[in-house]
Short mmCIF file of C-alpha atoms in Angstrom, two decimals:
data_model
loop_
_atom_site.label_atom_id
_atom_site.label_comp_id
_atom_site.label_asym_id
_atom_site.label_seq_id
_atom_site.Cartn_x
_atom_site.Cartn_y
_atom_site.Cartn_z
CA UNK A 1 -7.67 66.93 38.23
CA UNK A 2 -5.23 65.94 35.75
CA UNK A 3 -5.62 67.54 32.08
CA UNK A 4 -6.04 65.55 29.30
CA UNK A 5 -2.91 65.46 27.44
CA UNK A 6 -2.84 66.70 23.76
CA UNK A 7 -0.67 66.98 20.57
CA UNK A 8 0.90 70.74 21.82
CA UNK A 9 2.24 68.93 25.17
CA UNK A 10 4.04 66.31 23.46
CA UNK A 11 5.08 68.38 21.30
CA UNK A 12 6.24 70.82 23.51
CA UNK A 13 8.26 67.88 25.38
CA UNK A 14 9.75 66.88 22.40
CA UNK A 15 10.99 69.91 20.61
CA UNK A 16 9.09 69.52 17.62
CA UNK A 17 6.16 71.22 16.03
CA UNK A 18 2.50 70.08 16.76
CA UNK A 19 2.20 69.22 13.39
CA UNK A 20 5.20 67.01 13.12
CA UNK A 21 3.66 65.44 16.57
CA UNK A 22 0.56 64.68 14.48
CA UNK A 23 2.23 63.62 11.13
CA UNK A 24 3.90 60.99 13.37
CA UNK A 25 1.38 59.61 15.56
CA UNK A 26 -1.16 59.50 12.57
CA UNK A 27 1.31 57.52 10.50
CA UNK A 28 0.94 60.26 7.85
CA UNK A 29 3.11 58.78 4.56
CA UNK A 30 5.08 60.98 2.42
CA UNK A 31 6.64 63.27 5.07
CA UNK A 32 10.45 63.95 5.65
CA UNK A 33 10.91 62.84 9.45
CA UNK A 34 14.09 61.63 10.95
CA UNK A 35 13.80 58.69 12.65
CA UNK A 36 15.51 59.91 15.81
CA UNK A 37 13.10 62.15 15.68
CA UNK A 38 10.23 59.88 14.90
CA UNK A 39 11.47 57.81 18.22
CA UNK A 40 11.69 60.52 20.08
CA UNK A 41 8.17 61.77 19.61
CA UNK A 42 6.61 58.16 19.98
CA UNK A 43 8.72 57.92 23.28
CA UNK A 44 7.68 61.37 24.72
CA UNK A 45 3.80 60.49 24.03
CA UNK A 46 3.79 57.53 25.55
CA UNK A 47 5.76 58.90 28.94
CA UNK A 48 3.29 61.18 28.75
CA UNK A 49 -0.12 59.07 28.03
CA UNK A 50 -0.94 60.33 25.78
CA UNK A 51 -4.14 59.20 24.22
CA UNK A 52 -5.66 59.95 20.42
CA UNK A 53 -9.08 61.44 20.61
CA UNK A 54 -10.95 58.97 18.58
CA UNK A 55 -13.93 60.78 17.59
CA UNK A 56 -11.35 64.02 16.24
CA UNK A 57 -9.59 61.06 14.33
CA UNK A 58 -12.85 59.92 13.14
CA UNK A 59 -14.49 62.88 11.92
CA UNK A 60 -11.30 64.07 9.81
CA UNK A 61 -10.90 60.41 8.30
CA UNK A 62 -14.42 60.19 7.88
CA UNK A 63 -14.23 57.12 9.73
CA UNK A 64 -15.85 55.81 12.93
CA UNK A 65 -13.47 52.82 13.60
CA UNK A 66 -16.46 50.58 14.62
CA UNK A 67 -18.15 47.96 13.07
CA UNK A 68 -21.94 46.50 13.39
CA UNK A 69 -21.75 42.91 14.40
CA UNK A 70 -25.42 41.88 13.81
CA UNK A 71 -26.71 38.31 14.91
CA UNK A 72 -30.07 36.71 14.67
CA UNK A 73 -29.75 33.93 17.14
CA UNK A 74 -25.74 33.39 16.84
CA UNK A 75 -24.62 34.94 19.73
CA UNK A 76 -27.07 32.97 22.06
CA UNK A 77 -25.84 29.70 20.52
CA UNK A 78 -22.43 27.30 22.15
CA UNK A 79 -20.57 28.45 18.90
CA UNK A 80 -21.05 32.23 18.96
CA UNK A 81 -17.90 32.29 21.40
CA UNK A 82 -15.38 31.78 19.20
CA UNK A 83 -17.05 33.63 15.98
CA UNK A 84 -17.47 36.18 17.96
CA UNK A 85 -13.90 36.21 19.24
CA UNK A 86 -12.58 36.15 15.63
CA UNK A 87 -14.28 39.12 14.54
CA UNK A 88 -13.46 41.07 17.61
CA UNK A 89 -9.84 40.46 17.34
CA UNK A 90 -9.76 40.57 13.84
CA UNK A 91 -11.29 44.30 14.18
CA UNK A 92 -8.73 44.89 17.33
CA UNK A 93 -5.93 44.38 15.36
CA UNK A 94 -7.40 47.01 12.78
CA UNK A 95 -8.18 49.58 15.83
CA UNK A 96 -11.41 48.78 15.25
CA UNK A 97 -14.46 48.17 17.79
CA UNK A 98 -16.94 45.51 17.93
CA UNK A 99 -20.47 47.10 18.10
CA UNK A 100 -22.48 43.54 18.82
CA UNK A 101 -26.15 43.29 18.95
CA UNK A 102 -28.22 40.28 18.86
CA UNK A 103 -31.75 40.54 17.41
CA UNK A 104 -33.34 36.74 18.42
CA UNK A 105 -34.97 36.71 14.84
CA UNK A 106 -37.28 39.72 15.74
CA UNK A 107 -37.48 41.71 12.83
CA UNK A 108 -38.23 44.84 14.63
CA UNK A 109 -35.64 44.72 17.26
CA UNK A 110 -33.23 44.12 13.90
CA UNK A 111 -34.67 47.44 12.28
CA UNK A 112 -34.24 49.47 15.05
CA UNK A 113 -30.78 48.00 16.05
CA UNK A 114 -29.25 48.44 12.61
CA UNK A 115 -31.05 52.02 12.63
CA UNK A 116 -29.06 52.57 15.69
CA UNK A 117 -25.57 51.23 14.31
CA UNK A 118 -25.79 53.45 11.41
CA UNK A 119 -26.84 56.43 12.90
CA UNK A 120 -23.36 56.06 15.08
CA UNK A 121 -21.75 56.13 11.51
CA UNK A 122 -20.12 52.06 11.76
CA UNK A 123 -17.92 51.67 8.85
CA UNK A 124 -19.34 48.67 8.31
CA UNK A 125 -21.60 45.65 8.94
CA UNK A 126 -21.32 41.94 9.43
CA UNK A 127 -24.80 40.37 9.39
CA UNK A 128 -24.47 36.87 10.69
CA UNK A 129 -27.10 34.40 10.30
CA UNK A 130 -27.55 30.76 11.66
CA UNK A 131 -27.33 27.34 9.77
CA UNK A 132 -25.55 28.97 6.62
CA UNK A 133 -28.91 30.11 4.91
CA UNK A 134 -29.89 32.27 2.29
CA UNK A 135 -30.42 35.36 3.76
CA UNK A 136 -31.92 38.42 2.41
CA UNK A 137 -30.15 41.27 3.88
CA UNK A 138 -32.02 44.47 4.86
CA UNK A 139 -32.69 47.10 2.77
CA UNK A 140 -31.18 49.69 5.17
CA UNK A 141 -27.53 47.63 4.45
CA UNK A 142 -27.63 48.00 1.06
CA UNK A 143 -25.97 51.53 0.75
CA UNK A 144 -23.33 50.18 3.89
CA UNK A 145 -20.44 48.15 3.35
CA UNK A 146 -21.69 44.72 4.30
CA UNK A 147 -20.63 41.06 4.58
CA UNK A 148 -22.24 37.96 5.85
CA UNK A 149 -21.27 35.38 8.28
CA UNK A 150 -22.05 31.84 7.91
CA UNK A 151 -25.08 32.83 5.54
CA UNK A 152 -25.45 33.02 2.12
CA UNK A 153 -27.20 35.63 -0.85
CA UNK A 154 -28.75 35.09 -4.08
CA UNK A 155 -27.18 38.64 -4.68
CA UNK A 156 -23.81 38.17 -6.22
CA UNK A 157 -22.79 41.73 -4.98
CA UNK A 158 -23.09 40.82 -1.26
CA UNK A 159 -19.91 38.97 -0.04
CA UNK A 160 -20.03 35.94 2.03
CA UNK A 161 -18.16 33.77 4.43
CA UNK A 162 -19.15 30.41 5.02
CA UNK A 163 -17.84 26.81 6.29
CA UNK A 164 -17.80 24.46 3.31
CA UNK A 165 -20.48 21.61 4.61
CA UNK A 166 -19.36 19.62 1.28
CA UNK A 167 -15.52 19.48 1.81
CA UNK A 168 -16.09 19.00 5.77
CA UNK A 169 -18.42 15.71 5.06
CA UNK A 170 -16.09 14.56 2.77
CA UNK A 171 -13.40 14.95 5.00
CA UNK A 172 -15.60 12.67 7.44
CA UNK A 173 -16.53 10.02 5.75
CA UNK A 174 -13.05 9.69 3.90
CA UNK A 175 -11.47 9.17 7.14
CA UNK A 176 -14.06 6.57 7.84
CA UNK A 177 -13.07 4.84 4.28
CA UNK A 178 -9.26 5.61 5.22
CA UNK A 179 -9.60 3.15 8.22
CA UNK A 180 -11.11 0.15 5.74
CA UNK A 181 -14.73 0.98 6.31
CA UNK A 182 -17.33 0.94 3.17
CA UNK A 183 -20.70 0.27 4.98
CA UNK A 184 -21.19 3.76 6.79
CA UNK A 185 -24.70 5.08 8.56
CA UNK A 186 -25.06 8.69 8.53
CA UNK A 187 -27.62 9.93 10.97
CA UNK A 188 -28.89 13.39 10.62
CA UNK A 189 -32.07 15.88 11.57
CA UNK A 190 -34.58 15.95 9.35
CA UNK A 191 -34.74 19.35 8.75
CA UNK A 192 -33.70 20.29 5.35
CA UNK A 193 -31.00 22.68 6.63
CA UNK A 194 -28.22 23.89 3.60
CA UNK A 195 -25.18 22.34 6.09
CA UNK A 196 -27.72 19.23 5.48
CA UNK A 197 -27.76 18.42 1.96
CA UNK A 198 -23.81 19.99 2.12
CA UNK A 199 -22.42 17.19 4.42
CA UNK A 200 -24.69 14.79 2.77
CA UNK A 201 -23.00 15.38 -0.35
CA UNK A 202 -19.73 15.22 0.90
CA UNK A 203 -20.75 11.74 2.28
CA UNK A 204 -21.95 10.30 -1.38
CA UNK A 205 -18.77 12.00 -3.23
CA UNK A 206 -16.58 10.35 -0.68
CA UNK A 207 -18.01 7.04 -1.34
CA UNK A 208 -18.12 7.38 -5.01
CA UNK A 209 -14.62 8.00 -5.09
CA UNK A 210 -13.92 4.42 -3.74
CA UNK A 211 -16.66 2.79 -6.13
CA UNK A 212 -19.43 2.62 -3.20
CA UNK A 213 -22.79 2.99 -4.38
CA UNK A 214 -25.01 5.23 -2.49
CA UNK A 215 -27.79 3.33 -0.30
CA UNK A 216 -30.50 5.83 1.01
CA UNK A 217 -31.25 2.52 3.58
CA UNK A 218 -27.87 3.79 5.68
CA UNK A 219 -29.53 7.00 6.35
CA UNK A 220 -31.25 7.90 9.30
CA UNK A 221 -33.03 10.98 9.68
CA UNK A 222 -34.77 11.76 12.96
CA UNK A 223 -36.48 14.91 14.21
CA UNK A 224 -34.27 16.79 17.10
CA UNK A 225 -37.03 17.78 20.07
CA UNK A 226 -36.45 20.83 20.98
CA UNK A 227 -34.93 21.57 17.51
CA UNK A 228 -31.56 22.54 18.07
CA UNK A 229 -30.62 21.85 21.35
CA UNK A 230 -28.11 19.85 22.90
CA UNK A 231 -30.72 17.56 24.46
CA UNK A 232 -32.93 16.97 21.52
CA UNK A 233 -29.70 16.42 18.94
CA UNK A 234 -28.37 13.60 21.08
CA UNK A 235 -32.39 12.13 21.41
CA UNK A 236 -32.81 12.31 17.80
CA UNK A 237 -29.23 10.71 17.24
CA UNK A 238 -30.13 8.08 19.63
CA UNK A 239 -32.92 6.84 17.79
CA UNK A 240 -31.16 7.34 14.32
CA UNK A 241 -28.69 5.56 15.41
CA UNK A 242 -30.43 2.69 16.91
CA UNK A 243 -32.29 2.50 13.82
CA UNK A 244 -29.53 1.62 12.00
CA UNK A 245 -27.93 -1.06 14.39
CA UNK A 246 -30.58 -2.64 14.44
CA UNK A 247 -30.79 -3.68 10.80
CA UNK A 248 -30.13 -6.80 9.39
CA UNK A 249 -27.17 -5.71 8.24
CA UNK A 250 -25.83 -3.22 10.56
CA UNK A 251 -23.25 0.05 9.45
CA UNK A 252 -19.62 -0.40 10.48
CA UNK A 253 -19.51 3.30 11.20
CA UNK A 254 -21.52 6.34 11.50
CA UNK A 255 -20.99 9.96 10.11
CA UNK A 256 -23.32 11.89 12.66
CA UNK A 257 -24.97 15.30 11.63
CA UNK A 258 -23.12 17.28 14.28
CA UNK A 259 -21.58 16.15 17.71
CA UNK A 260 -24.62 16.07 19.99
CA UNK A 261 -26.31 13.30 17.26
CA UNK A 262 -23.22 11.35 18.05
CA UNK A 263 -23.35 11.77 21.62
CA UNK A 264 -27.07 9.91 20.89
CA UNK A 265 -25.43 7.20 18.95
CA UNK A 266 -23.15 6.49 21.68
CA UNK A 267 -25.51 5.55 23.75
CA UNK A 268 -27.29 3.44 21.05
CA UNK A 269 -24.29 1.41 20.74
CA UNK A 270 -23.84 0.99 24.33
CA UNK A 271 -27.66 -0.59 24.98
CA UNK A 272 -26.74 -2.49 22.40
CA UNK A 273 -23.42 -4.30 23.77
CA UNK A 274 -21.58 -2.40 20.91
CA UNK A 275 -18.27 -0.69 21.76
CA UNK A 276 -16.56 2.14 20.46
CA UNK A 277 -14.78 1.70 18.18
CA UNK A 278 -14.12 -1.77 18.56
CA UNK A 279 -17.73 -2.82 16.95
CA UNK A 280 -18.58 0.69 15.69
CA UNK A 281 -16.74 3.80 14.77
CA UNK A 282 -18.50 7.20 14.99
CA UNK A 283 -16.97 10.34 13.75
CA UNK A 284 -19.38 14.02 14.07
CA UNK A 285 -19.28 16.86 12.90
CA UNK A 286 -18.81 20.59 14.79
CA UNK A 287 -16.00 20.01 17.74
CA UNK A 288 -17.85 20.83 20.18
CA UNK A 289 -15.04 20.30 22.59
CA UNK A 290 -17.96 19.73 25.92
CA UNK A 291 -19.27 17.25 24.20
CA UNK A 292 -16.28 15.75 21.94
CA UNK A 293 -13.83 15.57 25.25
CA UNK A 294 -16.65 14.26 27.38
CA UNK A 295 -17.65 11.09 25.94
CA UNK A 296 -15.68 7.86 25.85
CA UNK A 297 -13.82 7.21 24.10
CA UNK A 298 -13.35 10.76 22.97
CA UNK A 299 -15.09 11.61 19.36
CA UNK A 300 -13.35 12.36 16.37
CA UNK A 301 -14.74 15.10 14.66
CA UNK A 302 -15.04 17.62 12.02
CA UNK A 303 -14.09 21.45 13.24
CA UNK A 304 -16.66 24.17 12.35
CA UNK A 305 -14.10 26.91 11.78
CA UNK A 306 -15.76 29.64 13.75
CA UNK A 307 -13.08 31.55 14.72
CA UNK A 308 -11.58 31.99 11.23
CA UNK A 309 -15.10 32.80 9.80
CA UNK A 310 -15.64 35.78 12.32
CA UNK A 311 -11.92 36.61 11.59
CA UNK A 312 -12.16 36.65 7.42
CA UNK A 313 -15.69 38.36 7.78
CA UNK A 314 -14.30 41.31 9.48
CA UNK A 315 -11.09 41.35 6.98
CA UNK A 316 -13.40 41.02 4.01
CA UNK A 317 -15.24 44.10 5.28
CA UNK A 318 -12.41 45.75 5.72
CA UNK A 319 -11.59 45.49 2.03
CA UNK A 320 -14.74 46.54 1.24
CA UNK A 321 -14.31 49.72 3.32
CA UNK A 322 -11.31 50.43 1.65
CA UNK A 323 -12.25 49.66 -1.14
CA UNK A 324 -14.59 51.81 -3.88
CA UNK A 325 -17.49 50.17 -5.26
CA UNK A 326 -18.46 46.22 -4.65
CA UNK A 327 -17.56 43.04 -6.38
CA UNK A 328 -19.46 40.89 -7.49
CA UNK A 329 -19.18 37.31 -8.96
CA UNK A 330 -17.75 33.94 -7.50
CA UNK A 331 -15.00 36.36 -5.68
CA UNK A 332 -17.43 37.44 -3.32
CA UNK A 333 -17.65 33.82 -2.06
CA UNK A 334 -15.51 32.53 0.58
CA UNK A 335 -15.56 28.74 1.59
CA UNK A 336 -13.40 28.30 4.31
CA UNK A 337 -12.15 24.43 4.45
CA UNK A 338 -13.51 22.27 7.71
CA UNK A 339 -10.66 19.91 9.36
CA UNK A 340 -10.67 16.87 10.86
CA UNK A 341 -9.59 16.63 14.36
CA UNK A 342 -8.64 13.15 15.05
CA UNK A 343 -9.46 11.23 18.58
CA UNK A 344 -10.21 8.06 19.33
CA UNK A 345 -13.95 6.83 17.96
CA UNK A 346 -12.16 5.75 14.72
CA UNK A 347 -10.92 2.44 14.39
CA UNK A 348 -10.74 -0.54 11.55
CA UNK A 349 -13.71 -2.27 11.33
CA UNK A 350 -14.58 -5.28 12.87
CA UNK A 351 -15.23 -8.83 11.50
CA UNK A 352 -18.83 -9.20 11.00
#
């Protein structure tokens, strides 16, 4: 069987000393190497296949190169793909790994699995959290460099990285306004979730801008049966939506909750003999692309920015890891910007 190939054979191949061999392939600053020779080395170890032992490398850096990637229920939900994604890559690019475990909101399985990350020595932990909460982080995180995804703290020394709900409703609702409309529905779940009351005030500073007052009458707020899911979002948007049609005086658009609600309101219009966006325009908010891409015509949206979040999660860890001691303050809070992504449910409005 082949032997594993070491720092003393490439060196050997190379001419040099072992320790130039591992000055080089550690990227060690500050030392007087030719870069023939440099070449040369990086050449010979990769003819060779050579391989770095990781846990060597770890145990003299006094770093694992892994990092905890601990979900509640975000893995097991249609956005965790691309979250997920972010981080990982993010971490790749590093030569980092991606230690993911997801807990289901069981406290215990979260204890034991963040017992287990940190007995493998992760250099740090993102703790992700659904629907942008407050979230108390555990106690056994509070000595480990830690960050949260798409939650929040009331502990200004625990960084953050979060969608902002208030700049992505505004940028809803102002492309509504954009395309002449001024009466605009807004159905949404009646859970008092913080994405919520942050899209909801996006809607009303959108509408102040352009003198509208703010009429609680235009919104809808229905209860999503099973909470959560794709068939009790487009339910409850249904019968928002209906509600609202069905007025005397009807909206000219809708700003839906997320994409599934307008999904619902789709088919409100539609039993009603209303057409999209010729009597109504709908924008939603998420981009869910199954959903977005699958309805007709296809809905313009609002992007959840899921990959970036994982992404700047993993790179504010990283500056935590490098970094001595914590901040604390309004730098530890990162809003990352929501963009529209334009289709075809937008339209001026119609003559009423």
């Amino acid at each position: 069987m082949a032997h594993r190939i070491r720092i003393k054979d490439v060196a050997e191949a190379a001419g040099v000393s072992a320790t130039t061999v591992s000055h080089i392939l550690n990227r060690v600053e500050g030392k007087r190497i030719s870069p023939e020779t440099r070449q040369r080395v990086l050449q010979t170890a990769e003819e060779l296949g050579y391989a770095p032992n990781g846990l060597a490398r770890g145990l003299r850096l006094q770093r694992s190169q892994t990092i905890g990637f601990v979900s509640d229920e975000i893995a097991t939900t249609p956005h965790a793909g691309r979250m997920i994604l972010g981080a990982q890559e993010a971490a790749a690019a590093e030569g980092l790994v991606l230690l993911l475990v997801n807990t289901s909101g069981d406290a215990e399985l979260e204890r034991t699995s963040i017992e287990m990350l940190l007995q493998r020595q992760v250099d740090g932990v993102v703790y992700a959290a659904m629907y942008h909460r407050v979230a108390e982080l555990p106690d056994s995180l509070r000595s480990t460099p830690t960050v949260l995804l798409d939650a929040r703290s009331n502990d200004p020394a625990v960084p953050f990285v979060v969608p902002d709900e208030v700049q992505g409703g505004y940028a809803a609702v102002r492309e509504l306004i954009d395309h002449g409309h001024r009466r605009i529905g807004v159905t949404v779940q009646t859970v008092e979730l913080p994405a919520r009351q942050g899209r909801l005030e996006g809607y009303r500073k959108a509408l102040a801008e352009v003198g509208v007052a703010y009429d609680p009458s235009l919104v809808a707020a229905e209860t999503a049966v099973p909470f959560n899911t794709v068939g009790g979002d487009v339910d409850a948007g249904y019968r928002a939506a209906r509600r609202l049609l069905t007025a005397d005086q009807r909206p000219t658009a809708l700003f839906c909750f997320n994409d599934r609600m307008a999904a619902g309101a789709y088919r409100a219009a539609a039993e009603l003999g209303l057409t999209v966006p010729g009597d109504l325009s709908v924008i939603g908010f998420d981009n869910q692309e199954l959903v977005c891409e699958s309805v007709h015509p296809q809905l313009s949206t609002v992007q959840l920015p899921h990959y970036e979040m994982g992404a700047r999660a993993v790179a504010r860890l990283l500056s935590l890891t490098k970094t001595p001691g914590r901040p604390s303050g309004p730098d530890t809070q990162e809003l990352l910007p929501c963009p529209l992504v334009a289709r075809a449910s937008v339209a001026s409005p119609p003559r009423l």
